[in-house]
XYZ file of N, CA, C and O in Angstrom:
364
model
N 20.593 184.360 121.634
C 21.318 183.121 121.871
C 22.514 182.964 120.901
O 23.556 182.551 121.316
N 22.296 183.334 119.678
C 23.352 183.274 118.671
C 24.440 184.271 118.987
O 25.642 183.925 118.889
N 24.061 185.469 119.404
C 25.056 186.470 119.766
C 25.924 186.030 120.910
O 27.126 186.282 120.938
N 25.298 185.347 121.869
C 26.062 184.886 123.027
C 27.104 183.829 122.579
O 28.262 183.911 123.038
N 26.723 182.951 121.721
C 27.637 181.902 121.237
C 28.784 182.559 120.498
O 29.956 182.184 120.607
N 28.449 183.518 119.623
C 29.452 184.156 118.803
C 30.435 184.939 119.682
O 31.631 184.833 119.516
N 29.924 185.689 120.620
C 30.832 186.417 121.485
C 31.628 185.548 122.379
O 32.837 185.841 122.643
N 31.073 184.408 122.848
C 31.846 183.459 123.631
C 32.959 182.857 122.798
O 34.114 182.725 123.256
N 32.648 182.516 121.541
C 33.669 181.963 120.664
C 34.772 182.960 120.399
O 35.946 182.624 120.374
N 34.404 184.199 120.238
C 35.386 185.251 119.995
C 36.322 185.466 121.222
O 37.502 185.639 121.046
N 35.706 185.452 122.395
C 36.488 185.580 123.621
C 37.465 184.425 123.758
O 38.644 184.613 124.112
N 36.970 183.226 123.521
C 37.884 182.033 123.581
C 39.003 182.090 122.572
O 40.153 181.746 122.819
N 38.646 182.591 121.373
C 39.652 182.696 120.320
C 40.720 183.705 120.699
O 41.911 183.454 120.553
N 40.284 184.867 121.205
C 41.288 185.894 121.599
C 42.147 185.401 122.748
O 43.365 185.580 122.774
N 41.526 184.694 123.725
C 42.264 184.162 124.848
C 43.286 183.106 124.369
O 44.409 183.075 124.847
N 42.867 182.275 123.432
C 43.741 181.255 122.900
C 44.931 181.870 122.134
O 46.042 181.425 122.256
N 44.677 182.920 121.338
C 45.741 183.551 120.618
C 46.704 184.246 121.541
O 47.928 184.220 121.329
N 46.178 184.829 122.617
C 47.014 185.500 123.585
C 47.931 184.475 124.282
O 49.128 184.712 124.485
N 47.367 183.285 124.612
C 48.143 182.286 125.294
C 49.213 181.747 124.364
O 50.372 181.506 124.780
N 48.903 181.554 123.085
C 49.873 181.051 122.091
C 51.010 182.072 121.911
O 52.178 181.711 121.880
N 50.636 183.360 121.796
C 51.677 184.365 121.603
C 52.567 184.519 122.846
O 53.768 184.770 122.734
N 52.001 184.324 124.003
C 52.790 184.366 125.238
C 53.774 183.208 125.274
O 54.894 183.345 125.749
N 53.338 182.045 124.841
C 54.243 180.884 124.851
C 55.362 181.046 123.865
O 56.465 180.683 124.127
N 55.049 181.522 122.694
C 56.070 181.683 121.677
C 57.066 182.748 122.025
O 58.215 182.640 121.657
N 56.638 183.738 122.762
C 57.601 184.807 123.162
C 58.583 184.313 124.197
O 59.713 184.709 124.261
N 58.161 183.356 125.054
C 59.031 182.798 126.088
C 60.025 181.779 125.550
O 61.093 181.602 126.159
N 59.738 181.128 124.448
C 60.655 180.130 123.916
C 61.772 180.801 123.130
O 61.550 181.849 122.500
N 62.952 180.255 123.179
C 64.063 180.835 122.378
C 63.795 180.670 120.901
O 63.125 179.737 120.485
N 64.310 181.590 120.132
C 64.083 181.546 118.731
C 64.899 180.409 118.085
O 66.014 180.105 118.498
N 64.281 179.764 117.104
C 64.942 178.666 116.423
C 65.964 179.243 115.431
O 65.798 180.358 114.956
N 67.034 178.494 115.148
C 67.967 179.016 114.178
C 67.330 179.145 112.796
O 66.386 178.427 112.493
N 67.790 180.048 112.056
C 67.251 180.315 110.696
C 67.365 179.026 109.831
O 68.342 178.306 109.916
N 66.347 178.820 109.040
C 66.380 177.646 108.154
C 67.461 177.820 107.114
O 67.683 178.914 106.597
N 68.096 176.748 106.817
C 69.200 176.812 105.837
C 68.548 176.735 104.437
O 67.365 176.398 104.245
N 69.359 176.948 103.452
C 68.893 176.932 102.078
C 69.029 175.579 101.471
O 69.206 175.424 100.255
N 68.957 174.524 102.263
C 69.064 173.162 101.761
C 67.684 172.623 101.378
O 67.335 171.518 101.721
N 66.863 173.432 100.728
C 65.570 173.030 100.288
C 65.721 172.081 99.101
O 66.743 171.997 98.459
N 64.675 171.341 98.862
C 64.693 170.442 97.701
C 64.861 171.268 96.450
O 64.248 172.359 96.345
N 65.605 170.790 95.487
C 65.825 171.585 94.285
C 64.556 171.943 93.565
O 64.465 173.005 92.959
N 63.580 171.079 93.543
C 62.315 171.397 92.856
C 61.520 172.449 93.485
O 60.654 173.085 92.892
N 61.790 172.726 94.749
C 60.998 173.747 95.463
C 61.589 175.140 95.357
O 60.901 176.105 95.620
N 62.841 175.261 95.019
C 63.390 176.613 94.929
C 63.478 177.040 93.497
O 63.640 176.233 92.556
N 63.302 178.320 93.276
C 63.384 178.814 91.931
C 64.768 179.001 91.424
O 65.698 179.285 92.205
N 64.970 178.804 90.169
C 66.293 178.949 89.556
C 66.457 180.426 89.224
O 65.530 181.136 88.802
N 67.678 180.932 89.463
C 67.958 182.304 89.090
C 68.524 182.307 87.669
O 69.033 181.274 87.219
N 68.454 183.389 87.046
C 68.972 183.478 85.650
C 70.491 183.226 85.670
O 71.006 182.564 84.745
N 71.191 183.718 86.679
C 72.669 183.549 86.745
C 72.980 182.047 86.866
O 73.892 181.526 86.233
N 72.220 181.350 87.692
C 72.506 179.909 87.884
C 72.202 179.170 86.597
O 72.949 178.220 86.230
N 71.127 179.497 85.877
C 70.879 178.876 84.573
C 71.995 179.114 83.616
O 72.397 178.203 82.923
N 72.516 180.315 83.570
C 73.624 180.640 82.605
C 74.854 179.830 82.965
O 75.528 179.322 82.090
N 75.119 179.706 84.296
C 76.276 178.920 84.720
C 76.132 177.451 84.317
O 77.050 176.817 83.895
N 74.933 176.942 84.556
C 74.693 175.504 84.208
C 74.843 175.311 82.712
O 75.444 174.344 82.259
N 74.243 176.186 81.897
C 74.340 176.066 80.437
C 75.760 176.117 79.948
O 76.205 175.370 79.092
N 76.593 177.006 80.577
C 77.995 177.164 80.146
C 78.788 175.863 80.482
O 79.596 175.386 79.710
N 78.464 175.259 81.626
C 79.145 174.014 82.030
C 78.723 172.863 81.102
O 79.524 172.025 80.732
N 77.449 172.830 80.760
C 76.941 171.762 79.950
C 77.377 171.853 78.480
O 77.480 170.823 77.789
N 77.656 173.041 77.973
C 78.022 173.184 76.603
C 79.349 172.525 76.271
O 79.662 172.250 75.094
N 80.134 172.147 77.290
C 81.366 171.440 77.078
C 81.136 169.981 76.588
O 81.975 169.414 75.922
N 79.988 169.463 76.940
C 79.680 168.060 76.535
C 78.356 168.047 75.767
O 77.319 167.625 76.254
N 78.389 168.552 74.528
C 77.176 168.704 73.753
C 76.460 167.391 73.380
O 75.209 167.359 73.434
N 77.138 166.286 73.098
C 76.391 165.062 72.802
C 75.538 164.533 74.014
O 74.424 164.097 73.803
N 76.147 164.673 75.176
C 75.390 164.221 76.371
C 74.210 165.185 76.617
O 73.135 164.742 76.998
N 74.433 166.495 76.406
C 73.383 167.484 76.564
C 72.221 167.183 75.618
O 71.041 167.273 75.986
N 72.581 166.808 74.398
C 71.578 166.505 73.414
C 70.733 165.326 73.819
O 69.465 165.304 73.707
N 71.375 164.292 74.354
C 70.659 163.126 74.845
C 69.757 163.444 76.028
O 68.633 162.976 76.108
N 70.235 164.314 76.939
C 69.434 164.691 78.102
C 68.227 165.504 77.668
O 67.123 165.324 78.183
N 68.438 166.377 76.688
C 67.295 167.159 76.191
C 66.252 166.276 75.509
O 65.037 166.545 75.592
N 66.719 165.239 74.814
C 65.770 164.313 74.193
C 64.961 163.600 75.279
O 63.767 163.374 75.118
N 65.606 163.191 76.409
C 64.902 162.602 77.513
C 63.862 163.533 78.083
O 62.740 163.090 78.384
N 64.207 164.787 78.206
C 63.295 165.791 78.764
C 62.084 165.918 77.867
O 60.947 165.953 78.339
N 62.334 165.962 76.580
C 61.234 166.117 75.630
C 60.321 164.914 75.619
O 59.126 165.007 75.557
N 60.909 163.673 75.748
C 60.086 162.490 75.741
C 59.300 162.375 77.023
O 58.164 161.857 77.018
N 59.764 162.899 78.137
C 59.043 162.899 79.424
C 58.024 164.049 79.527
O 57.224 164.027 80.430
N 58.168 165.047 78.685
C 57.261 166.162 78.682
C 57.476 167.135 79.848
O 56.514 167.756 80.308
N 58.695 167.245 80.324
C 58.971 168.134 81.439
C 59.047 169.586 80.978
O 59.393 169.854 79.837
N 58.671 170.499 81.901
C 58.731 171.927 81.591
C 59.138 172.721 82.769
O 59.087 172.220 83.914
N 59.558 173.928 82.565
C 59.919 174.832 83.656
C 61.115 174.353 84.446
O 62.081 173.816 83.895
N 61.113 174.587 85.774
C 62.239 174.204 86.637
C 62.478 172.725 86.609
O 63.602 172.318 86.679
N 61.406 171.936 86.507
C 61.578 170.472 86.500
C 62.469 170.083 85.319
O 63.301 169.165 85.451
N 62.313 170.736 84.211
C 63.146 170.456 83.032
C 64.606 170.743 83.345
O 65.467 169.846 83.050
N 64.938 171.869 83.936
C 66.303 172.210 84.195
C 66.945 171.306 85.236
O 68.096 170.925 85.161
N 66.135 170.968 86.276
C 66.727 170.078 87.310
C 66.947 168.676 86.763
O 67.909 168.023 87.130
N 66.055 168.249 85.831
C 66.286 166.913 85.228
C 67.581 166.935 84.411
O 68.362 165.993 84.442
N 67.704 167.961 83.620
C 68.975 168.069 82.800
C 70.211 168.122 83.678
O 71.216 167.447 83.393
N 70.104 168.891 84.778
C 71.247 168.951 85.720
C 71.587 167.577 86.273
O 72.738 167.166 86.353
N 70.570 166.824 86.631
C 70.751 165.489 87.166
C 71.332 164.551 86.101
O 72.260 163.775 86.381
N 70.773 164.680 84.895
C 71.228 163.838 83.767
C 72.687 164.126 83.401
O 73.462 163.223 83.152
N 73.074 165.402 83.413
C 74.431 165.771 83.072
C 75.404 165.358 84.184
O 76.575 165.153 83.919
N 74.943 165.222 85.416
C 75.798 164.834 86.504
C 76.120 163.343 86.530
O 77.081 162.909 87.195
N 75.263 162.577 85.827
C 75.519 161.131 85.766
C 76.769 160.832 84.906
O 77.063 161.536 83.989
N 77.438 159.758 85.264
C 78.615 159.408 84.468
C 78.319 158.373 83.416
O 77.369 157.751 83.363
C-alpha cells in the first residue's frame, strides 16, 4: 500500500514537472534583470570602495562625522559603507 502511494506520488510529480517545463519552453523569455538591485543586496567591489574613499577624502570633517555615526549605530560590513555613502551624499 505504501509503495503504491509513493509510486503514484512520483508519477504525479514527474508529470507535473513535465507540464511546467513544457509551459516555460513555450513562453517567450523575459528580458534580463537589470542591475538596479537594492544597494544593501549587492556586494561592493574593491574598486568601488577605493573610488568612494577617494571621493570622500576631499571632505574629511564630514567623513569623520559620518564615521562617528556608523560607530554609534554599530554598523559593519557593506551596511557600514552604504551608510557612509548615504551620509556623504547629504548636503
